[in-house]
Amino acid sequence: MKSYQKLTTAAPQPAGCGLEEEGAAPKAACRGKLAPWWVGSGLLVAAVLLSAVTVWVLRQVSRGWHVPAPPPKCLLVPESHRFDCYPETRVVVTEELCESRGCCFIETPLPAGGKRGVPWCFYPRDFPSYALQSLNQSALGMVGRLVRRQKAYYPRDIETLRLDVEFETDTRLHLKITDAANPRYEVPLEVPQATKRAENPIYSVELSRDPFGVLLRRRATGTVLLNTTVAPLIFADQFLQISTALPSPFLYGLGEHRSSLLHSLDWSTLTLWARDVSPTESFNLYGAHPFYLVMEQGGDAHGVFLLNSNAMEVALQPAPALTWRTIGGILDFYIFLGPDPNMVIQQYQQVIGFPAMPPLWGLGFHLCRWGYGSSNETWQTVKALRNYQIPQDAQWNDIDYMDGYRDFTFDPEKFASLPSLVEDLHKHGQHYVMILDPGISSTNPHGSYWPFDEGLRRGLFINTTQGQPLIGQVWPGFTAFADFSNQDTHQWWLENLQRFHAQVPFDGLWIDMNEPSNFLDGSEDGCPPGDLESPPYMPAVLGDSLSAKTVCVSAKQSISVHYNLHNLYGLMEAKATASALVQIRGKRPLVISRSTFPSQGRYSGHWLGDNRSQWKDMYYSIPGLLSFSLFGIPLVGADICGFSGSTSEELCTRWTQLGAFYPFARNHNTQNEKAQDPTAFSPAARTAMKDVLLTRYSLLPFLYTLFHRAHLQGDTVARPLFFEFPQDVTTYGMDRQFLWGRSLLVTPVLEPGADSVMGYFPRGVWYDFYTGSSVNSSGETLKMSAPLDHLNLHVREGAILPTQKPGITSEASRGNPLRLIVALSQSATAWGDLFWDDGESLDTFERGSYSYLVFNVTQNIFTSTVLHASAEATYVTIDTLRIFGVRERPNKVILNGQEKPFSYLDPQVLTVSNLGLSLSQGFSLRWL
């Protein structure tokens, strides 16, 4: 058996070394390319071995010399390159257990704090793997046959695999490994089907024959992006594992978890299995996103997506390297070559789908709490915000509006005035959103609760292995769970929503508890024994069981067992819910979902779950929203001021300042805690919150345009700094600041008692959003004043931001004049754009019912060019132009050939007001 290769050594056998016919033996010359990685310098090998033996001897001296020396082949493997052969988390790994798998066993000191460290049981470099037996050309690339001659240690090992290598585009490679003889479950996700092989790929693929492995290189730099020869491939029925070396330690993605934006590769394991649990470090949370992005040396980036919905782990180690482990399905990889991080995310969304365009009102301020207690109290809160002229676009209700916590009902006593409240919201240009759970009450007398009776009659619930509805327990008590993998369930869902909408004409829907969550483990009767409930390998899921606080994974759904579909549940419900809203309202839907999966952005946004009113939770919201930007779900935010626990005035003020720049901005609170809407605080705090919300509303034209670009081509809305400054390694770990688009830098205060904040300014000129004063940075961290009523915002040189006089609803704001902010670059140029439509109609871009304008500055001339026009633009005017960075006071300003009055004030800000220009007409303005 050949040995596994190290990333930095000679490349394995290229695929071009011969495309043999099916069954033909590989060429001798090809096999000869597979020399072990340590062959080449006998002195180097001797030095490595001597060093390893010395370390081992010193450890054993301290323990009393009672352990025999490991074989030299084991000592040769550096600690950082030891790939775990016994990853089971609830097993004390002994030498006997390890060697029963044919692996190396070397004890190493355990890290402090109970963390996992260097694995004691790891693969030797000659551990048996698959061999590439044959390789043929295909229309899109190559088709290979992989054969394992020696069984691995998990049951139902699959001996023969099919490999598909498809060069789908010049920047996208598709690698698929599956059972060569029998069909297996594959994720029912719509993905693009390539029709021809890429002509000029920016990558090259090399295949190692024995042991099988893939090396993917970036042609321009030679950087190896994937090298799967570093550890054996295992493909059993319920255990699939593949490892790869990484070109750098700068890795992001792999959600949903609470962590910093940049992952630690210090022997950490990330579990992907949807789970209802308050966000906590190291836990698997509500959604599953098997996608990562890596920044390479030199500023290039690539991404990898494993299209697999089964429970999985991703193990990270400091080599740097990564191991995928999943317990079902197939290995279906898409690799995106960028080369910059923005392009990687665009390419990822070309596969999973671009996000939906939200309604404009969805970008306003939303307010909710669990525990209003009545519709009248809810109404009073809305009126209080109106009284203080605090912006609000949507009022929400949590489960307390329901009658007995049953979906599609409202409490006839406490919420009797709910229809009138919704009518009043609509009269004021506001909207109503309520919560729905997928658990349908199952204990009502027959004929008294149509949703359950009808769902039962049509057979639309998740069933036990015996074919009866699985009964769990959620808020209303015992419940059945809608099976959204069944298209008939979508129709039943629609009909339920239509019946409720006739009573309470809601505008958006909040779908919660859709992991799905269950207060029981599995069902009221437990779960049946078997390999689904107790698989040969159990990933490190919270609760140590796949059915912990959810339904039995052996349960039957329309298209597969829940074991395969669990991570898709929230996605499938979101798809049904968005479709129902479109059919009911005939307008763009607003759906916010707790559980998510790749392609979710096509149907819903996401909030980051049941956070706490703590300063650290406020910080963690930033890497949370930035990670979901990577996942193609730009409409994301956290509960402003925190959900559980009691907030403070300072925390809520600072959080409102940050939350005003969440793409999805909602203040939400739990029951039995004091109110935390802006009117609940002192006049000073209330004013600070009002001011920052008005700032958000003034920026809605800019934010709306960013969402258009996300919908059209997959741009991010909230954006990490390194996306715009990939050459600046300092930005790679930054997650206490973020950008809107490419040009608006947000620097919030994240600690109590602060009146200043440290912020990093990448190289270039940055202008204070409020005053236009500038900082010319060489890439510096600066201390800025940050009193409690101030959020630091800065505009990047070369940008033009469309803003608007704010109203207290997005509808009121829409008719107000526009104010354009120009931030001149050092070469006195700038660029910006504006997308404008009616804010709510379906498919306005696709139907051509929109306006699109491009703004440009060059040689002291501002130009507005209308590239596409609609009637909506005729109702709006451009009133003011503020130009930052005009170095000398102009003598005059000329608008369309006519001289205009202007003001010029330090710090170098030129303002031209009262323009009165129709948005639908282009113009030019020049200063001399």
Short mmCIF file of N, CA, C and O in Angstrom, two decimals, residues 340-430:
data_model
loop_
_atom_site.label_atom_id
_atom_site.label_comp_id
_atom_site.label_asym_id
_atom_site.label_seq_id
_atom_site.Cartn_x
_atom_site.Cartn_y
_atom_site.Cartn_z
N ASP A 340 -11.73 36.38 -5.85
CA ASP A 340 -11.83 37.18 -4.63
C ASP A 340 -13.04 36.71 -3.83
O ASP A 340 -13.93 36.03 -4.35
N PRO A 341 -13.11 37.03 -2.54
CA PRO A 341 -14.17 36.46 -1.70
C PRO A 341 -15.57 36.84 -2.15
O PRO A 341 -16.50 36.02 -2.03
N ASN A 342 -15.75 38.05 -2.67
CA ASN A 342 -17.07 38.42 -3.17
C ASN A 342 -17.50 37.49 -4.29
O ASN A 342 -18.66 37.05 -4.35
N MET A 343 -16.59 37.17 -5.18
CA MET A 343 -16.92 36.32 -6.31
C MET A 343 -17.18 34.88 -5.86
O MET A 343 -18.03 34.19 -6.44
N VAL A 344 -16.49 34.43 -4.82
CA VAL A 344 -16.75 33.09 -4.29
C VAL A 344 -18.21 32.98 -3.85
O VAL A 344 -18.90 32.00 -4.18
N ILE A 345 -18.69 33.99 -3.12
CA ILE A 345 -20.07 33.93 -2.62
C ILE A 345 -21.06 34.05 -3.77
O ILE A 345 -22.12 33.40 -3.77
N GLN A 346 -20.76 34.85 -4.77
CA GLN A 346 -21.61 34.92 -5.95
C GLN A 346 -21.69 33.56 -6.64
O GLN A 346 -22.77 33.10 -7.05
N GLN A 347 -20.54 32.91 -6.79
CA GLN A 347 -20.50 31.61 -7.46
C GLN A 347 -21.24 30.55 -6.65
O GLN A 347 -21.91 29.68 -7.22
N TYR A 348 -21.13 30.61 -5.34
CA TYR A 348 -21.88 29.69 -4.47
C TYR A 348 -23.38 29.86 -4.69
O TYR A 348 -24.13 28.87 -4.82
N GLN A 349 -23.83 31.11 -4.77
CA GLN A 349 -25.26 31.35 -4.96
C GLN A 349 -25.73 31.03 -6.37
O GLN A 349 -26.93 30.84 -6.59
N GLN A 350 -24.82 30.97 -7.32
CA GLN A 350 -25.21 30.48 -8.64
C GLN A 350 -25.65 29.02 -8.57
O GLN A 350 -26.43 28.56 -9.39
N VAL A 351 -25.16 28.30 -7.57
CA VAL A 351 -25.56 26.91 -7.37
C VAL A 351 -26.81 26.80 -6.49
O VAL A 351 -27.76 26.11 -6.85
N ILE A 352 -26.82 27.48 -5.35
CA ILE A 352 -27.93 27.31 -4.41
C ILE A 352 -29.10 28.27 -4.69
O ILE A 352 -30.20 28.07 -4.17
N GLY A 353 -28.89 29.27 -5.52
CA GLY A 353 -29.95 30.23 -5.84
C GLY A 353 -29.71 31.56 -5.16
O GLY A 353 -29.25 31.63 -4.02
N PHE A 354 -30.03 32.64 -5.89
CA PHE A 354 -29.88 33.98 -5.34
C PHE A 354 -31.03 34.30 -4.38
O PHE A 354 -32.15 33.79 -4.54
N PRO A 355 -30.80 35.15 -3.40
CA PRO A 355 -31.85 35.45 -2.42
C PRO A 355 -32.99 36.25 -3.04
O PRO A 355 -32.82 36.97 -4.03
N ALA A 356 -34.15 36.10 -2.43
CA ALA A 356 -35.32 36.85 -2.88
C ALA A 356 -35.14 38.33 -2.57
O ALA A 356 -34.44 38.72 -1.65
N MET A 357 -35.80 39.15 -3.39
CA MET A 357 -35.83 40.59 -3.11
C MET A 357 -36.89 40.84 -2.05
O MET A 357 -38.07 40.53 -2.24
N PRO A 358 -36.52 41.38 -0.88
CA PRO A 358 -37.53 41.60 0.16
C PRO A 358 -38.39 42.81 -0.16
O PRO A 358 -37.99 43.69 -0.94
N PRO A 359 -39.58 42.89 0.44
CA PRO A 359 -40.33 44.14 0.33
C PRO A 359 -39.60 45.24 1.09
O PRO A 359 -38.88 44.97 2.07
N LEU A 360 -39.79 46.47 0.65
CA LEU A 360 -39.10 47.58 1.30
C LEU A 360 -39.45 47.65 2.78
O LEU A 360 -38.59 47.91 3.62
N TRP A 361 -40.72 47.38 3.13
CA TRP A 361 -41.11 47.48 4.54
C TRP A 361 -40.39 46.45 5.40
O TRP A 361 -40.21 46.66 6.61
N GLY A 362 -39.93 45.37 4.80
CA GLY A 362 -39.17 44.37 5.54
C GLY A 362 -37.83 44.89 6.01
O GLY A 362 -37.21 44.30 6.91
N LEU A 363 -37.36 46.01 5.42
CA LEU A 363 -36.08 46.61 5.81
C LEU A 363 -36.25 47.72 6.83
O LEU A 363 -35.27 48.36 7.23
N GLY A 364 -37.49 47.96 7.24
CA GLY A 364 -37.73 48.95 8.28
C GLY A 364 -37.49 48.35 9.66
O GLY A 364 -36.91 47.27 9.81
N PHE A 365 -37.94 49.06 10.69
CA PHE A 365 -37.77 48.60 12.07
C PHE A 365 -38.98 47.77 12.48
O PHE A 365 -40.12 48.17 12.28
N HIS A 366 -38.68 46.61 13.09
CA HIS A 366 -39.72 45.67 13.53
C HIS A 366 -39.69 45.58 15.05
O HIS A 366 -38.62 45.62 15.66
N LEU A 367 -40.86 45.40 15.63
CA LEU A 367 -40.95 45.31 17.08
C LEU A 367 -41.82 44.13 17.48
O LEU A 367 -42.87 43.87 16.87
N CYS A 368 -41.36 43.40 18.51
CA CYS A 368 -42.09 42.23 18.98
C CYS A 368 -41.77 42.01 20.45
O CYS A 368 -40.77 42.54 20.96
N ARG A 369 -42.62 41.25 21.10
CA ARG A 369 -42.25 40.64 22.38
C ARG A 369 -43.19 39.47 22.63
O ARG A 369 -44.31 39.44 22.13
N TRP A 370 -42.67 38.51 23.38
CA TRP A 370 -43.51 37.44 23.89
C TRP A 370 -44.02 37.92 25.24
O TRP A 370 -43.23 38.20 26.13
N GLY A 371 -45.34 38.06 25.32
CA GLY A 371 -45.89 38.49 26.60
C GLY A 371 -46.55 39.85 26.57
O GLY A 371 -46.71 40.46 27.64
N TYR A 372 -46.93 40.36 25.39
CA TYR A 372 -47.76 41.56 25.40
C TYR A 372 -49.04 41.30 26.20
O TYR A 372 -49.58 42.19 26.85
N GLY A 373 -49.52 40.05 26.10
CA GLY A 373 -50.67 39.67 26.90
C GLY A 373 -52.00 39.92 26.24
O GLY A 373 -52.99 39.22 26.51
N SER A 374 -52.07 40.93 25.38
CA SER A 374 -53.34 41.23 24.70
C SER A 374 -53.05 42.06 23.46
O SER A 374 -51.98 42.67 23.33
N SER A 375 -54.02 42.07 22.58
CA SER A 375 -53.88 42.91 21.39
C SER A 375 -53.95 44.38 21.77
O SER A 375 -53.31 45.23 21.13
N ASN A 376 -54.68 44.72 22.81
CA ASN A 376 -54.76 46.12 23.23
C ASN A 376 -53.40 46.62 23.73
O ASN A 376 -53.01 47.75 23.45
N GLU A 377 -52.70 45.77 24.50
CA GLU A 377 -51.38 46.17 24.97
C GLU A 377 -50.41 46.29 23.80
O GLU A 377 -49.58 47.21 23.76
N THR A 378 -50.53 45.37 22.85
CA THR A 378 -49.71 45.46 21.63
C THR A 378 -49.97 46.79 20.93
O THR A 378 -49.05 47.49 20.51
N TRP A 379 -51.23 47.12 20.83
CA TRP A 379 -51.67 48.34 20.15
C TRP A 379 -51.13 49.58 20.87
O TRP A 379 -50.67 50.54 20.23
N GLN A 380 -51.16 49.57 22.19
CA GLN A 380 -50.65 50.70 22.95
C GLN A 380 -49.17 50.93 22.70
O GLN A 380 -48.71 52.07 22.64
N THR A 381 -48.42 49.84 22.53
CA THR A 381 -47.00 49.98 22.24
C THR A 381 -46.79 50.65 20.89
O THR A 381 -45.94 51.53 20.72
N VAL A 382 -47.57 50.24 19.90
CA VAL A 382 -47.49 50.84 18.56
C VAL A 382 -47.80 52.34 18.65
O VAL A 382 -47.08 53.18 18.08
N LYS A 383 -48.84 52.67 19.39
CA LYS A 383 -49.24 54.08 19.51
C LYS A 383 -48.17 54.90 20.23
O LYS A 383 -47.97 56.07 19.90
N ALA A 384 -47.51 54.29 21.20
CA ALA A 384 -46.46 55.01 21.92
C ALA A 384 -45.30 55.36 20.99
O ALA A 384 -44.76 56.47 21.05
N LEU A 385 -44.92 54.43 20.13
CA LEU A 385 -43.85 54.73 19.18
C LEU A 385 -44.28 55.83 18.22
O LEU A 385 -43.50 56.73 17.90
N ARG A 386 -45.53 55.78 17.77
CA ARG A 386 -46.03 56.85 16.88
C ARG A 386 -46.00 58.20 17.60
O ARG A 386 -45.64 59.23 17.02
N ASN A 387 -46.38 58.19 18.88
CA ASN A 387 -46.44 59.43 19.64
C ASN A 387 -45.08 60.11 19.72
O ASN A 387 -44.99 61.35 19.66
N TYR A 388 -44.03 59.30 19.83
CA TYR A 388 -42.68 59.86 19.90
C TYR A 388 -42.02 59.95 18.53
O TYR A 388 -40.84 60.28 18.42
N GLN A 389 -42.79 59.67 17.47
CA GLN A 389 -42.28 59.74 16.10
C GLN A 389 -41.05 58.84 15.90
O GLN A 389 -40.07 59.22 15.24
N ILE A 390 -41.11 57.66 16.49
CA ILE A 390 -40.04 56.68 16.34
C ILE A 390 -40.39 55.76 15.18
O ILE A 390 -41.50 55.21 15.14
N PRO A 391 -39.51 55.58 14.23
CA PRO A 391 -39.85 54.78 13.05
C PRO A 391 -40.23 53.34 13.41
O PRO A 391 -39.61 52.72 14.28
N GLN A 392 -41.24 52.84 12.75
CA GLN A 392 -41.64 51.43 12.88
C GLN A 392 -42.41 51.01 11.64
O GLN A 392 -43.37 51.68 11.26
N ASP A 393 -42.01 49.93 11.05
CA ASP A 393 -42.71 49.42 9.87
C ASP A 393 -43.59 48.21 10.16
O ASP A 393 -44.55 47.97 9.44
N ALA A 394 -43.25 47.43 11.19
CA ALA A 394 -44.02 46.21 11.43
C ALA A 394 -44.13 45.92 12.90
O ALA A 394 -43.15 46.05 13.65
N GLN A 395 -45.33 45.52 13.30
CA GLN A 395 -45.57 45.02 14.66
C GLN A 395 -45.78 43.51 14.58
O GLN A 395 -46.48 43.03 13.70
N TRP A 396 -45.16 42.81 15.50
CA TRP A 396 -45.22 41.35 15.52
C TRP A 396 -45.89 40.87 16.80
O TRP A 396 -45.94 41.57 17.80
N ASN A 397 -46.38 39.63 16.75
CA ASN A 397 -46.81 38.93 17.95
C ASN A 397 -46.19 37.55 18.02
O ASN A 397 -46.05 36.86 16.99
N ASP A 398 -45.82 37.18 19.23
CA ASP A 398 -45.33 35.83 19.52
C ASP A 398 -46.53 34.93 19.83
O ASP A 398 -47.69 35.32 19.63
N ILE A 399 -46.27 33.74 20.38
CA ILE A 399 -47.31 32.72 20.49
C ILE A 399 -48.46 33.09 21.43
O ILE A 399 -49.50 32.42 21.42
N ASP A 400 -48.31 34.16 22.23
CA ASP A 400 -49.39 34.49 23.16
C ASP A 400 -50.63 35.04 22.46
O ASP A 400 -51.68 35.17 23.10
N TYR A 401 -50.55 35.32 21.14
CA TYR A 401 -51.77 35.76 20.45
C TYR A 401 -52.71 34.60 20.16
O TYR A 401 -53.90 34.78 19.91
N MET A 402 -52.17 33.37 20.20
CA MET A 402 -52.95 32.20 19.79
C MET A 402 -53.94 31.78 20.88
O MET A 402 -53.79 32.10 22.06
N ASP A 403 -54.90 31.01 20.47
CA ASP A 403 -55.86 30.39 21.38
C ASP A 403 -55.31 29.02 21.77
O ASP A 403 -55.28 28.10 20.94
N GLY A 404 -54.81 28.91 23.00
CA GLY A 404 -54.23 27.64 23.43
C GLY A 404 -52.98 27.27 22.67
O GLY A 404 -52.66 26.07 22.55
N TYR A 405 -52.27 28.26 22.16
CA TYR A 405 -51.02 28.06 21.40
C TYR A 405 -51.24 27.23 20.14
O TYR A 405 -50.30 26.60 19.63
N ARG A 406 -52.44 27.25 19.62
CA ARG A 406 -52.74 26.50 18.39
C ARG A 406 -52.57 27.39 17.17
O ARG A 406 -53.08 28.52 17.15
N ASP A 407 -51.87 26.88 16.17
CA ASP A 407 -51.70 27.60 14.92
C ASP A 407 -53.06 27.96 14.31
O ASP A 407 -54.05 27.24 14.47
N PHE A 408 -53.07 29.08 13.59
CA PHE A 408 -54.23 29.53 12.80
C PHE A 408 -55.42 29.88 13.69
O PHE A 408 -56.58 29.81 13.27
N THR A 409 -55.14 30.27 14.94
CA THR A 409 -56.18 30.76 15.84
C THR A 409 -55.68 32.01 16.53
O THR A 409 -54.48 32.28 16.55
N PHE A 410 -56.63 32.79 17.10
CA PHE A 410 -56.22 33.86 18.02
C PHE A 410 -57.17 33.87 19.21
O PHE A 410 -58.33 33.49 19.11
N ASP A 411 -56.60 34.27 20.33
CA ASP A 411 -57.34 34.24 21.59
C ASP A 411 -58.58 35.14 21.49
O ASP A 411 -58.44 36.36 21.28
N PRO A 412 -59.77 34.57 21.61
CA PRO A 412 -60.99 35.38 21.39
C PRO A 412 -61.24 36.41 22.47
O PRO A 412 -62.07 37.31 22.28
N GLU A 413 -60.54 36.33 23.59
CA GLU A 413 -60.74 37.30 24.65
C GLU A 413 -59.58 38.30 24.71
O GLU A 413 -59.77 39.50 24.47
N LYS A 414 -58.39 37.81 24.96
CA LYS A 414 -57.25 38.72 25.12
C LYS A 414 -56.86 39.39 23.82
O LYS A 414 -56.32 40.51 23.83
N PHE A 415 -57.09 38.73 22.70
CA PHE A 415 -56.71 39.30 21.41
C PHE A 415 -57.93 39.53 20.51
O PHE A 415 -57.85 39.46 19.29
N ALA A 416 -59.04 39.83 21.14
CA ALA A 416 -60.27 40.05 20.38
C ALA A 416 -60.14 41.21 19.40
O ALA A 416 -60.75 41.19 18.32
N SER A 417 -59.36 42.21 19.75
CA SER A 417 -59.23 43.39 18.88
C SER A 417 -58.09 43.25 17.87
O SER A 417 -57.73 44.24 17.22
N LEU A 418 -57.53 42.05 17.72
CA LEU A 418 -56.40 41.87 16.80
C LEU A 418 -56.75 42.29 15.37
O LEU A 418 -55.95 42.99 14.73
N PRO A 419 -57.92 41.90 14.82
CA PRO A 419 -58.25 42.37 13.46
C PRO A 419 -58.28 43.89 13.36
O PRO A 419 -57.82 44.46 12.36
N SER A 420 -58.77 44.56 14.39
CA SER A 420 -58.81 46.02 14.36
C SER A 420 -57.41 46.61 14.46
O SER A 420 -57.11 47.63 13.81
N LEU A 421 -56.54 45.99 15.26
CA LEU A 421 -55.15 46.44 15.34
C LEU A 421 -54.49 46.35 13.97
O LEU A 421 -53.82 47.31 13.54
N VAL A 422 -54.68 45.24 13.28
CA VAL A 422 -54.05 45.08 11.97
C VAL A 422 -54.61 46.10 10.99
O VAL A 422 -53.86 46.68 10.18
N GLU A 423 -55.90 46.36 11.06
CA GLU A 423 -56.50 47.37 10.19
C GLU A 423 -55.88 48.74 10.46
O GLU A 423 -55.58 49.51 9.53
N ASP A 424 -55.65 49.05 11.72
CA ASP A 424 -55.05 50.33 12.08
C ASP A 424 -53.60 50.42 11.59
O ASP A 424 -53.16 51.48 11.11
N LEU A 425 -52.86 49.33 11.71
CA LEU A 425 -51.50 49.31 11.19
C LEU A 425 -51.50 49.63 9.70
O LEU A 425 -50.70 50.45 9.22
N HIS A 426 -52.37 49.00 8.98
CA HIS A 426 -52.42 49.21 7.53
C HIS A 426 -52.78 50.66 7.20
O HIS A 426 -52.24 51.24 6.24
N LYS A 427 -53.67 51.25 7.97
CA LYS A 427 -54.05 52.65 7.72
C LYS A 427 -52.87 53.60 7.91
O LYS A 427 -52.82 54.67 7.30
N HIS A 428 -51.92 53.20 8.74
CA HIS A 428 -50.75 54.03 9.02
C HIS A 428 -49.53 53.58 8.21
O HIS A 428 -48.39 53.97 8.54
N GLY A 429 -49.74 52.80 7.19
CA GLY A 429 -48.63 52.36 6.35
C GLY A 429 -47.72 51.36 7.04
O GLY A 429 -46.54 51.24 6.67
N GLN A 430 -48.26 50.64 8.02
CA GLN A 430 -47.48 49.66 8.77
C GLN A 430 -47.99 48.24 8.48
O GLN A 430 -49.00 48.05 7.80
#
